[in-house]
Amino acid sequence: MGIFNQKSKLKPAPQEIRVEKVIVPVKSRPGLTPNGARASSSHFSASPRLSPNSRLSRPKSASPYPSSSDEKRAIARKRKAVTSTPRDSPAFGNDSESEDEDSDPFRKRLRRSEERSVDLNRKLRHKKAFGDEIRDSRIIHAADIASVATKCPPIHGAKPEEVAIELQYPSRCKRERYELVWQKDKIDAIKDILSVVEHVAETYLTDDEAKPFIDHNGSFRRQMERAISEKYRDVPSFRAALQNYNDKLLELVENGTVAKNIEELHHLPPSLVSFILTQVYDRTVAPKVEMLTKYEMGSDNVYGELLHPFITKMLVEQTKMTSDQVFIDLGSGVGNVVLQAALEIGCRSYGCEIMENACNLAEAQEKEFRARCLLWGVAHGRVTLERGDFRTNSKIIEKLKEADVILVNNKAFTSTLNDALINMFLDLKKGCKIISLKSFVHENKTAINDVANSILDVQRYRYHENWVSWAAAEGDYYISTKK
């Protein structure tokens, strides 16, 4: 229309469509990355996704596992395997034989010493796991959580007498009891078992020893995947393959092969660390996770978790912790980070938590953690969990003087509590690293902040999407070094 709403006499030129060819470069597929899916601890969250478990109120892929490491490995291997099955459907495998060599899990096995300095002082073999007598590790069995008795229906095709099964671990411990049942938000027996088989082969066995376990053609894992696939649903064949796996692994345990191989290791792959911690969490915290929603909004006692890949990034890659050092988590929640540091680093690991429900769950996790490490045959660092206010806990105050790395998830801490922490840092030894979600040194300096500026060198970093339980977005975190 023209001026004053009169029709314009100008006619627009006819449009021309221009077509151009654009060459889009193909991005290379990411390679095998360390696994991990679960993760860790501390305070925070206005609207928390409480569980480090992807099936408990959290984005599906919650870990650097920017998508969970199991998912990244599944993508890297071009697999349609059980490990990438969503939690809202049973873990049925794919019976296809057409996968190429690159998809073979044996050919793309996780290497034990990649991209990490070797801590020769770290001893991984558990002293009690390989004796002459079979030990009772006193774990919480998967069947205690997911079973017919807990009203989980058997998987399709399983007769009542075929539901109960047992799984051998790489130690002289009694086998874990599972039941072939499935229910959303419960332990998925098939997925768990297939993951155990793969972790055992990748970490505890040499290439030749691992072939019967995860080789693409005819291995125990492959037989299980095929038997339980939607095409076959052959429960007796699954049970037979599982029994063959159990017998072969027990043979390698009894003849000393597994213990000898563990002696040569000085750290666990992040994928196995994450898996063990996930097993612990699923059997202790997950069934009672609603307890963590009971806190006072706007106070210092708000709950949130840092996830496994985030902790691996900070403790392994950035602070480069070793087994002879001391780690402290101030506001340790259910103990996730404390346990991860003890398992992944092998260091002395301390935590202090004030919320009663979180403390109770942390103690349950610690008990299961000790039992499950024995079951897996691996030694962990000393774990100490304290109840109460870390500002007044005498043991924590004393141990801070020895600390090499301190974690403070202070994202939701009040300014009063953050200022109190700065005063506590005065007694830290030179070179101690403090990891926090909020900087202790600000641009607008108060008297307290002047103190922080005088004692701390601060560096800011960005964490990845889905590395914390309360948000899917990226965010800032800080590593301060005591001057």
CSV table of C-alpha atoms in Angstrom, one decimal:
chain,number,residue,atom,x,y,z
A,1,MET,CA,0.0,0.0,0.0
A,2,GLY,CA,1.2,3.6,-0.7
A,3,ILE,CA,1.0,6.7,1.4
A,4,PHE,CA,-2.4,7.3,3.1
A,5,ASN,CA,-3.4,3.7,2.3
A,6,GLN,CA,-3.6,4.3,-1.4
A,7,LYS,CA,-2.7,1.5,-3.7
A,8,SER,CA,0.9,1.7,-4.9
A,9,LYS,CA,1.5,2.0,-8.7
A,10,LEU,CA,4.9,0.4,-8.3
A,11,LYS,CA,5.1,-3.3,-9.2
A,12,PRO,CA,7.7,-5.4,-7.6
A,13,ALA,CA,10.2,-7.1,-9.8
A,14,PRO,CA,9.6,-10.8,-10.3
A,15,GLN,CA,11.6,-12.9,-7.8
A,16,GLU,CA,14.4,-15.0,-9.1
A,17,ILE,CA,15.4,-18.3,-7.4
A,18,ARG,CA,19.1,-18.9,-7.3
A,19,VAL,CA,20.3,-22.4,-6.7
A,20,GLU,CA,23.8,-23.0,-5.4
A,21,LYS,CA,25.6,-26.3,-4.7
A,22,VAL,CA,27.3,-26.3,-1.3
A,23,ILE,CA,29.7,-29.0,-0.3
A,24,VAL,CA,29.2,-29.9,3.4
A,25,PRO,CA,32.3,-31.5,5.0
A,26,VAL,CA,31.6,-34.8,6.7
A,27,LYS,CA,32.6,-34.7,10.3
A,28,SER,CA,34.5,-37.8,11.5
A,29,ARG,CA,32.7,-40.0,13.9
A,30,PRO,CA,34.0,-39.5,17.5
A,31,GLY,CA,36.2,-42.2,18.7
A,32,LEU,CA,35.9,-44.3,21.8
A,33,THR,CA,35.6,-42.2,24.9
A,34,PRO,CA,35.8,-43.1,28.6
A,35,ASN,CA,32.5,-44.2,29.9
A,36,GLY,CA,30.7,-43.1,32.9
A,37,ALA,CA,27.2,-42.2,33.7
A,38,ARG,CA,26.8,-41.4,37.1
A,39,ALA,CA,27.9,-39.1,39.4
A,40,SER,CA,28.3,-37.1,42.2
A,41,SER,CA,27.4,-35.1,45.1
A,42,SER,CA,27.0,-32.0,47.1
A,43,HIS,CA,24.5,-29.3,47.8
A,44,PHE,CA,22.4,-27.3,45.4
A,45,SER,CA,19.4,-27.0,43.3
A,46,ALA,CA,16.3,-25.0,43.2
A,47,SER,CA,14.6,-27.6,41.2
A,48,PRO,CA,16.9,-30.6,41.5
A,49,ARG,CA,17.0,-33.6,39.3
A,50,LEU,CA,17.9,-35.7,42.2
A,51,SER,CA,19.5,-38.8,40.9
A,52,PRO,CA,22.8,-39.3,39.1
A,53,ASN,CA,20.9,-42.1,37.6
A,54,SER,CA,19.6,-41.3,34.1
A,55,ARG,CA,16.4,-43.1,34.9
A,56,LEU,CA,15.6,-41.1,37.9
A,57,SER,CA,14.3,-37.6,37.0
A,58,ARG,CA,17.3,-36.6,35.0
A,59,PRO,CA,18.0,-36.0,31.3
A,60,LYS,CA,18.6,-39.3,29.5
A,61,SER,CA,22.2,-38.7,28.9
A,62,ALA,CA,23.6,-37.1,32.0
A,63,SER,CA,27.3,-37.5,31.7
A,64,PRO,CA,30.3,-37.1,29.7
A,65,TYR,CA,29.0,-38.7,28.9
A,66,PRO,CA,27.3,-35.5,27.5
A,67,SER,CA,25.3,-38.3,26.4
A,68,SER,CA,26.1,-41.0,28.9
A,69,SER,CA,29.3,-42.8,28.2
A,70,ASP,CA,27.5,-46.0,27.5
A,71,GLU,CA,25.6,-44.1,24.8
A,72,LYS,CA,28.7,-42.6,23.4
A,73,ARG,CA,30.4,-45.9,23.2
A,74,ALA,CA,27.4,-47.4,21.5
A,75,ILE,CA,27.5,-44.6,18.9
A,76,ALA,CA,31.3,-45.1,18.4
A,77,ARG,CA,30.8,-48.8,17.8
A,78,LYS,CA,27.8,-48.3,15.6
A,79,ARG,CA,26.0,-50.8,17.8
A,80,LYS,CA,22.4,-51.4,18.5
A,81,ALA,CA,23.4,-53.1,21.7
A,82,VAL,CA,21.5,-53.5,24.9
A,83,THR,CA,23.6,-50.9,26.7
A,84,SER,CA,22.0,-48.2,24.7
A,85,THR,CA,18.4,-49.3,25.3
A,86,PRO,CA,16.2,-46.7,27.0
A,87,ARG,CA,14.9,-47.4,30.5
A,88,ASP,CA,11.3,-47.3,29.4
A,89,SER,CA,11.6,-50.6,27.5
A,90,PRO,CA,13.2,-54.0,28.2
A,91,ALA,CA,16.8,-54.4,27.1
A,92,PHE,CA,16.4,-56.7,24.2
A,93,GLY,CA,19.3,-57.0,21.8
A,94,ASN,CA,19.7,-57.2,18.1
A,95,ASP,CA,20.4,-60.5,16.4
A,96,SER,CA,21.8,-58.9,13.2
A,97,GLU,CA,25.0,-60.5,11.9
A,98,SER,CA,25.7,-57.6,9.4
A,99,GLU,CA,27.9,-55.4,11.7
A,100,ASP,CA,31.3,-54.5,10.3
A,101,GLU,CA,34.6,-55.1,11.9
A,102,ASP,CA,34.7,-51.6,13.4
A,103,SER,CA,31.6,-52.4,15.4
A,104,ASP,CA,33.1,-55.4,17.0
A,105,PRO,CA,33.4,-54.7,20.8
A,106,PHE,CA,36.5,-56.9,21.0
A,107,ARG,CA,38.3,-54.9,18.3
A,108,LYS,CA,37.4,-51.6,19.9
A,109,ARG,CA,38.1,-52.6,23.5
A,110,LEU,CA,38.8,-49.9,26.1
A,111,ARG,CA,42.6,-49.5,26.6
A,112,ARG,CA,43.7,-49.5,30.2
A,113,SER,CA,46.3,-46.7,30.1
A,114,GLU,CA,45.1,-44.1,27.6
A,115,GLU,CA,45.5,-40.4,28.2
A,116,ARG,CA,46.3,-40.7,31.9
A,117,SER,CA,49.5,-40.5,33.9
A,118,VAL,CA,50.3,-43.7,35.7
A,119,ASP,CA,50.2,-43.7,39.5
A,120,LEU,CA,52.6,-46.5,40.3
A,121,ASN,CA,51.7,-46.3,44.0
A,122,ARG,CA,48.1,-47.3,43.3
A,123,LYS,CA,47.5,-50.9,44.1
A,124,LEU,CA,44.2,-52.2,42.7
A,125,ARG,CA,44.0,-55.8,43.8
A,126,HIS,CA,41.7,-56.2,46.8
A,127,LYS,CA,43.5,-58.2,49.5
A,128,LYS,CA,40.5,-60.2,50.5
A,129,ALA,CA,39.0,-61.0,47.2
A,130,PHE,CA,41.2,-63.8,46.0
A,131,GLY,CA,41.6,-66.1,48.9
A,132,ASP,CA,41.1,-69.9,49.1
A,133,GLU,CA,37.6,-69.6,50.6
A,134,ILE,CA,34.5,-68.2,48.8
A,135,ARG,CA,33.6,-65.0,50.6
A,136,ASP,CA,30.2,-63.5,51.2
A,137,SER,CA,30.5,-59.9,50.1
A,138,ARG,CA,27.2,-59.0,51.8
A,139,ILE,CA,26.0,-56.9,48.8
A,140,ILE,CA,22.4,-55.8,48.2
A,141,HIS,CA,21.5,-58.2,45.4
A,142,ALA,CA,19.7,-57.0,42.2
A,143,ALA,CA,17.0,-59.5,43.0
A,144,ASP,CA,16.4,-57.7,46.3
A,145,ILE,CA,15.4,-54.6,44.3
A,146,ALA,CA,13.8,-56.0,41.1
A,147,SER,CA,12.1,-59.4,41.4
A,148,VAL,CA,8.7,-61.2,41.2
A,149,ALA,CA,8.4,-60.6,44.9
A,150,THR,CA,8.7,-56.9,44.4
A,151,LYS,CA,5.9,-57.1,41.8
A,152,CYS,CA,8.1,-56.9,38.7
A,153,PRO,CA,6.7,-59.1,35.8
A,154,PRO,CA,9.1,-61.7,34.2
A,155,ILE,CA,10.5,-60.9,30.8
A,156,HIS,CA,8.6,-62.2,27.8
A,157,GLY,CA,9.1,-65.9,27.4
A,158,ALA,CA,10.5,-66.6,30.9
A,159,LYS,CA,8.8,-69.5,32.7
A,160,PRO,CA,8.6,-69.2,36.5
A,161,GLU,CA,11.4,-71.6,37.1
A,162,GLU,CA,13.7,-69.8,34.6
A,163,VAL,CA,13.5,-66.3,36.3
A,164,ALA,CA,16.1,-66.7,39.0
A,165,ILE,CA,19.7,-66.5,37.9
A,166,GLU,CA,23.2,-65.8,39.3
A,167,LEU,CA,26.1,-63.7,38.0
A,168,GLN,CA,29.8,-64.4,38.6
A,169,TYR,CA,32.1,-61.4,39.3
A,170,PRO,CA,35.9,-61.3,39.0
A,171,SER,CA,36.6,-62.4,42.6
A,172,ARG,CA,36.2,-65.3,45.0
A,173,CYS,CA,32.9,-64.0,46.2
A,174,LYS,CA,29.5,-65.5,46.1
A,175,ARG,CA,27.6,-64.7,42.9
A,176,GLU,CA,25.0,-61.9,42.7
A,177,ARG,CA,21.4,-62.9,42.5
A,178,TYR,CA,19.3,-61.5,39.7
A,179,GLU,CA,15.8,-62.3,38.4
A,180,LEU,CA,14.8,-62.0,34.7
A,181,VAL,CA,12.1,-59.4,35.3
A,182,TRP,CA,11.5,-56.0,33.9
A,183,GLN,CA,9.8,-52.9,35.2
A,184,LYS,CA,10.4,-49.2,34.4
A,185,ASP,CA,12.6,-47.5,37.0
A,186,LYS,CA,13.9,-50.8,38.4
A,187,ILE,CA,17.2,-52.5,37.8
A,188,ASP,CA,17.3,-54.0,34.3
A,189,ALA,CA,18.8,-57.5,34.9
A,190,ILE,CA,19.7,-58.1,31.2
A,191,LYS,CA,21.3,-54.8,30.7
A,192,ASP,CA,23.2,-55.0,34.0
A,193,ILE,CA,24.5,-58.5,33.2
A,194,LEU,CA,25.6,-57.7,29.7
A,195,SER,CA,27.5,-54.6,31.0
A,196,VAL,CA,29.2,-56.7,33.7
A,197,VAL,CA,30.4,-59.2,31.0
A,198,GLU,CA,31.8,-56.4,28.9
A,199,HIS,CA,33.6,-54.6,31.8
A,200,VAL,CA,35.1,-57.9,33.0
A,201,ALA,CA,36.5,-58.6,29.6
A,202,GLU,CA,37.7,-55.1,28.9
A,203,THR,CA,39.4,-54.5,32.3
A,204,TYR,CA,40.4,-57.8,33.8
A,205,LEU,CA,41.5,-59.9,30.9
A,206,THR,CA,44.0,-59.8,28.1
A,207,ASP,CA,42.9,-59.6,24.5
A,208,ASP,CA,43.2,-63.4,24.0
A,209,GLU,CA,41.5,-64.1,27.3
A,210,ALA,CA,38.7,-61.8,26.4
A,211,LYS,CA,37.8,-63.4,23.1
A,212,PRO,CA,35.3,-66.0,24.5
A,213,PHE,CA,33.6,-63.2,26.5
A,214,ILE,CA,33.1,-60.4,24.0
A,215,ASP,CA,34.4,-61.4,20.6
A,216,HIS,CA,31.8,-60.6,17.9
A,217,ASN,CA,31.3,-64.1,16.7
A,218,GLY,CA,30.1,-66.7,19.2
A,219,SER,CA,31.2,-65.0,22.5
A,220,PHE,CA,29.2,-65.4,25.7
A,221,ARG,CA,27.9,-61.8,25.4
A,222,ARG,CA,26.9,-62.3,21.8
A,223,GLN,CA,25.1,-65.5,22.6
A,224,MET,CA,23.2,-63.7,25.4
A,225,GLU,CA,22.3,-60.8,23.1
A,226,ARG,CA,21.0,-63.2,20.4
A,227,ALA,CA,19.1,-65.3,22.8
A,228,ILE,CA,17.2,-62.4,24.4
A,229,SER,CA,16.7,-60.5,21.1
A,230,GLU,CA,13.1,-59.8,19.9
A,231,LYS,CA,13.6,-62.3,17.1
A,232,TYR,CA,14.4,-65.3,19.4
A,233,ARG,CA,13.4,-64.6,23.0
A,234,ASP,CA,15.1,-67.8,23.9
A,235,VAL,CA,15.4,-67.7,27.7
A,236,PRO,CA,17.0,-71.2,28.1
A,237,SER,CA,19.7,-70.3,25.7
A,238,PHE,CA,20.4,-67.0,27.6
A,239,ARG,CA,20.7,-69.0,30.8
A,240,ALA,CA,23.0,-71.5,29.2
A,241,ALA,CA,25.3,-68.7,27.8
A,242,LEU,CA,25.3,-67.1,31.2
A,243,GLN,CA,26.3,-70.3,32.9
A,244,ASN,CA,29.1,-70.8,30.4
A,245,TYR,CA,30.3,-67.2,31.2
A,246,ASN,CA,30.1,-67.9,35.0
A,247,ASP,CA,32.1,-71.2,34.7
A,248,LYS,CA,34.8,-69.7,32.5
A,249,LEU,CA,35.3,-66.6,34.6
A,250,LEU,CA,35.4,-68.7,37.8
A,251,GLU,CA,38.1,-70.8,36.2
A,252,LEU,CA,40.2,-67.7,35.5
A,253,VAL,CA,39.7,-66.5,39.0
A,254,GLU,CA,40.6,-69.9,40.6
A,255,ASN,CA,43.8,-70.4,38.5
A,256,GLY,CA,45.0,-66.9,39.4
A,257,THR,CA,44.7,-65.2,36.0
A,258,VAL,CA,42.3,-62.5,37.1
A,259,ALA,CA,44.4,-61.6,40.2
A,260,LYS,CA,47.6,-61.5,38.2
A,261,ASN,CA,46.0,-59.2,35.7
A,262,ILE,CA,44.7,-56.8,38.3
A,263,GLU,CA,48.2,-56.6,39.8
A,264,GLU,CA,49.4,-55.0,36.6
A,265,LEU,CA,46.8,-52.3,36.7
A,266,HIS,CA,47.1,-48.9,38.4
A,267,HIS,CA,43.7,-47.4,37.7
A,268,LEU,CA,40.3,-48.3,36.5
A,269,PRO,CA,38.7,-47.1,33.3
A,270,PRO,CA,36.2,-44.3,34.0
A,271,SER,CA,33.5,-46.5,32.5
A,272,LEU,CA,33.9,-49.1,35.1
A,273,VAL,CA,34.2,-46.6,37.9
A,274,SER,CA,30.9,-45.1,36.8
A,275,PHE,CA,29.3,-48.5,36.5
A,276,ILE,CA,30.3,-49.7,39.9
A,277,LEU,CA,29.1,-46.5,41.5
A,278,THR,CA,25.8,-46.7,39.5
A,279,GLN,CA,25.3,-50.2,40.9
A,280,VAL,CA,25.8,-48.9,44.4
A,281,TYR,CA,23.4,-46.0,43.9
A,282,ASP,CA,20.7,-48.1,42.3
A,283,ARG,CA,20.6,-50.5,45.3
A,284,THR,CA,20.7,-47.9,48.0
A,285,VAL,CA,19.7,-44.3,47.0
A,286,ALA,CA,17.4,-44.9,44.0
A,287,PRO,CA,14.8,-46.8,46.0
A,288,LYS,CA,14.6,-44.0,48.5
A,289,VAL,CA,15.4,-41.0,46.4
A,290,GLU,CA,12.3,-39.1,47.4
A,291,MET,CA,14.0,-38.5,50.8
A,292,LEU,CA,16.3,-36.0,49.1
A,293,THR,CA,13.4,-33.7,48.2
A,294,LYS,CA,12.8,-32.8,51.9
A,295,TYR,CA,14.8,-29.6,52.4
A,296,GLU,CA,14.2,-25.9,53.0
A,297,MET,CA,14.3,-23.8,49.9
A,298,GLY,CA,16.5,-20.7,50.1
A,299,SER,CA,18.7,-22.2,52.8
A,300,ASP,CA,22.2,-23.6,52.6
A,301,ASN,CA,20.7,-27.1,52.8
A,302,VAL,CA,19.6,-27.5,49.2
A,303,TYR,CA,20.5,-30.7,47.4
A,304,GLY,CA,22.1,-31.3,43.9
A,305,GLU,CA,24.7,-33.5,42.4
A,306,LEU,CA,27.8,-33.3,40.2
A,307,LEU,CA,27.9,-36.1,37.8
A,308,HIS,CA,30.6,-38.7,37.2
A,309,PRO,CA,32.3,-37.3,34.1
A,310,PHE,CA,32.5,-33.9,35.8
A,311,ILE,CA,34.3,-35.4,38.7
A,312,THR,CA,36.6,-37.4,36.5
A,313,LYS,CA,37.5,-34.2,34.6
A,314,MET,CA,38.3,-32.3,37.8
A,315,LEU,CA,40.1,-34.9,39.8
A,316,VAL,CA,41.9,-36.9,37.1
A,317,GLU,CA,42.6,-34.4,34.3
A,318,GLN,CA,42.7,-31.0,36.0
A,319,THR,CA,44.0,-31.5,39.6
A,320,LYS,CA,45.8,-34.7,38.7
A,321,MET,CA,45.1,-36.4,42.0
A,322,THR,CA,47.1,-39.4,43.1
A,323,SER,CA,46.5,-42.2,45.6
A,324,ASP,CA,48.8,-40.7,48.3
A,325,GLN,CA,46.7,-37.5,48.5
A,326,VAL,CA,43.7,-36.3,50.5
A,327,PHE,CA,40.3,-35.3,49.1
A,328,ILE,CA,37.6,-33.5,51.1
A,329,ASP,CA,34.0,-32.8,50.0
A,330,LEU,CA,32.4,-30.0,52.1
A,331,GLY,CA,28.7,-30.7,51.8
A,332,SER,CA,29.0,-34.2,50.5
A,333,GLY,CA,25.3,-35.1,50.1
A,334,VAL,CA,24.8,-38.9,49.7
A,335,GLY,CA,28.5,-39.4,49.3
A,336,ASN,CA,28.8,-39.8,45.6
A,337,VAL,CA,31.9,-37.7,45.0
A,338,VAL,CA,33.6,-39.1,48.2
A,339,LEU,CA,33.1,-42.6,46.9
A,340,GLN,CA,34.2,-41.8,43.4
A,341,ALA,CA,37.5,-40.2,44.6
A,342,ALA,CA,38.2,-43.3,46.7
A,343,LEU,CA,37.6,-45.6,43.8
A,344,GLU,CA,38.9,-43.7,40.8
A,345,ILE,CA,41.9,-42.1,42.5
A,346,GLY,CA,42.5,-44.5,45.5
A,347,CYS,CA,43.1,-41.5,47.8
A,348,ARG,CA,41.9,-40.9,51.3
A,349,SER,CA,38.5,-39.4,50.9
A,350,TYR,CA,36.5,-37.4,53.4
A,351,GLY,CA,33.0,-35.9,53.3
A,352,CYS,CA,30.9,-33.9,55.7
A,353,GLU,CA,27.1,-33.5,55.4
A,354,ILE,CA,24.5,-31.7,57.6
A,355,MET,CA,21.2,-33.0,56.2
A,356,GLU,CA,20.1,-36.1,58.1
A,357,ASN,CA,18.4,-37.9,55.1
A,358,ALA,CA,21.4,-37.4,52.9
A,359,CYS,CA,23.7,-38.7,55.7
A,360,ASN,CA,21.6,-41.8,56.1
A,361,LEU,CA,21.7,-42.5,52.4
A,362,ALA,CA,25.5,-41.8,52.3
A,363,GLU,CA,26.1,-44.4,55.0
A,364,ALA,CA,24.0,-46.9,53.1
A,365,GLN,CA,26.0,-46.2,50.0
A,366,GLU,CA,29.3,-46.5,51.8
A,367,LYS,CA,28.4,-49.9,53.2
A,368,GLU,CA,27.3,-51.2,49.7
A,369,PHE,CA,30.4,-49.5,48.1
A,370,ARG,CA,32.8,-51.5,50.4
A,371,ALA,CA,30.9,-54.8,49.6
A,372,ARG,CA,30.7,-54.2,45.9
A,373,CYS,CA,34.4,-53.3,45.6
A,374,LEU,CA,35.2,-56.6,47.2
A,375,LEU,CA,32.8,-58.3,44.8
A,376,TRP,CA,34.7,-56.6,41.9
A,377,GLY,CA,38.1,-57.5,43.4
A,378,VAL,CA,39.3,-53.9,43.5
A,379,ALA,CA,40.8,-51.9,46.4
A,380,HIS,CA,39.6,-48.4,47.2
A,381,GLY,CA,41.0,-45.6,49.2
A,382,ARG,CA,39.9,-45.0,52.8
A,383,VAL,CA,36.5,-43.4,53.1
A,384,THR,CA,35.4,-41.2,56.0
A,385,LEU,CA,31.9,-39.7,56.2
A,386,GLU,CA,31.1,-37.1,58.9
A,387,ARG,CA,27.8,-35.8,60.0
A,388,GLY,CA,27.1,-32.2,61.0
A,389,ASP,CA,28.3,-28.7,60.1
A,390,PHE,CA,31.7,-28.7,58.4
A,391,ARG,CA,32.4,-25.3,60.1
A,392,THR,CA,32.4,-26.9,63.5
A,393,ASN,CA,33.3,-30.6,62.9
A,394,SER,CA,36.7,-31.1,64.6
A,395,LYS,CA,37.9,-33.9,62.4
A,396,ILE,CA,37.1,-32.0,59.2
A,397,ILE,CA,38.7,-28.9,60.4
A,398,GLU,CA,41.9,-30.9,61.3
A,399,LYS,CA,41.9,-32.8,58.0
A,400,LEU,CA,41.6,-29.5,56.0
A,401,LYS,CA,45.2,-28.8,56.9
A,402,GLU,CA,46.3,-32.0,55.0
A,403,ALA,CA,43.9,-31.6,52.1
A,404,ASP,CA,45.2,-31.6,48.5
A,405,VAL,CA,41.9,-31.1,46.8
A,406,ILE,CA,38.6,-29.7,48.3
A,407,LEU,CA,35.3,-29.7,46.6
A,408,VAL,CA,32.6,-27.2,47.6
A,409,ASN,CA,29.4,-27.3,45.7
A,410,ASN,CA,28.5,-23.8,46.9
A,411,LYS,CA,26.1,-22.9,44.1
A,412,ALA,CA,23.3,-22.2,46.5
A,413,PHE,CA,25.3,-21.3,49.6
A,414,THR,CA,24.4,-18.0,51.3
A,415,SER,CA,27.1,-15.3,51.3
A,416,THR,CA,27.5,-15.8,55.0
A,417,LEU,CA,28.5,-19.4,54.5
A,418,ASN,CA,30.8,-18.6,51.6
A,419,ASP,CA,32.5,-16.0,53.7
A,420,ALA,CA,32.9,-18.5,56.6
A,421,LEU,CA,34.6,-20.9,54.1
A,422,ILE,CA,37.1,-18.2,53.1
A,423,ASN,CA,38.2,-18.0,56.7
A,424,MET,CA,38.5,-21.7,56.9
A,425,PHE,CA,40.8,-21.6,53.9
A,426,LEU,CA,43.4,-19.5,55.7
A,427,ASP,CA,44.9,-22.7,57.2
A,428,LEU,CA,45.1,-24.7,54.0
A,429,LYS,CA,48.6,-25.8,52.9
A,430,LYS,CA,50.1,-24.0,49.9
A,431,GLY,CA,49.1,-25.5,46.6
A,432,CYS,CA,45.8,-27.0,47.9
A,433,LYS,CA,43.1,-26.9,45.1
A,434,ILE,CA,39.6,-25.7,45.9
A,435,ILE,CA,36.9,-26.6,43.4
A,436,SER,CA,33.7,-24.6,43.6
A,437,LEU,CA,30.6,-23.7,41.6
A,438,LYS,CA,30.8,-20.1,42.7
A,439,SER,CA,34.0,-18.0,42.9
A,440,PHE,CA,35.2,-16.9,46.3
A,441,VAL,CA,36.9,-13.9,44.7
A,442,HIS,CA,34.5,-11.3,43.2
A,443,GLU,CA,35.0,-8.1,41.2
A,444,ASN,CA,33.4,-5.9,43.8
A,445,LYS,CA,35.7,-6.7,46.7
A,446,THR,CA,34.5,-6.4,50.3
A,447,ALA,CA,36.9,-6.9,53.2
A,448,ILE,CA,36.2,-10.6,53.1
A,449,ASN,CA,36.8,-10.8,49.4
A,450,ASP,CA,40.0,-9.0,49.8
A,451,VAL,CA,41.1,-11.8,52.0
A,452,ALA,CA,40.1,-14.4,49.4
A,453,ASN,CA,42.0,-12.4,46.7
A,454,SER,CA,45.1,-12.3,48.8
A,455,ILE,CA,45.2,-16.1,49.5
A,456,LEU,CA,43.7,-17.6,46.3
A,457,ASP,CA,44.6,-17.8,42.6
A,458,VAL,CA,41.4,-18.5,40.8
A,459,GLN,CA,40.8,-19.9,37.3
A,460,ARG,CA,37.3,-20.1,35.7
A,461,TYR,CA,36.2,-23.1,33.6
A,462,ARG,CA,33.0,-24.2,31.8
A,463,TYR,CA,31.4,-27.5,32.6
A,464,HIS,CA,29.5,-29.4,29.8
A,465,GLU,CA,25.8,-29.9,29.3
A,466,ASN,CA,24.3,-32.5,31.6
A,467,TRP,CA,27.2,-32.6,34.0
A,468,VAL,CA,25.1,-31.5,37.0
A,469,SER,CA,21.8,-32.8,38.2
A,470,TRP,CA,19.9,-29.6,38.4
A,471,ALA,CA,20.3,-28.3,34.8
A,472,ALA,CA,21.0,-29.5,31.3
A,473,ALA,CA,22.9,-26.4,30.3
A,474,GLU,CA,26.6,-25.5,30.5
A,475,GLY,CA,27.9,-23.5,33.5
A,476,ASP,CA,30.9,-22.0,35.2
A,477,TYR,CA,33.0,-23.6,37.9
A,478,TYR,CA,36.3,-22.5,39.5
A,479,ILE,CA,39.5,-24.0,40.7
A,480,SER,CA,41.3,-21.9,43.3
A,481,THR,CA,44.9,-22.6,44.4
A,482,LYS,CA,46.1,-21.6,47.8
A,483,LYS,CA,49.0,-19.2,47.5
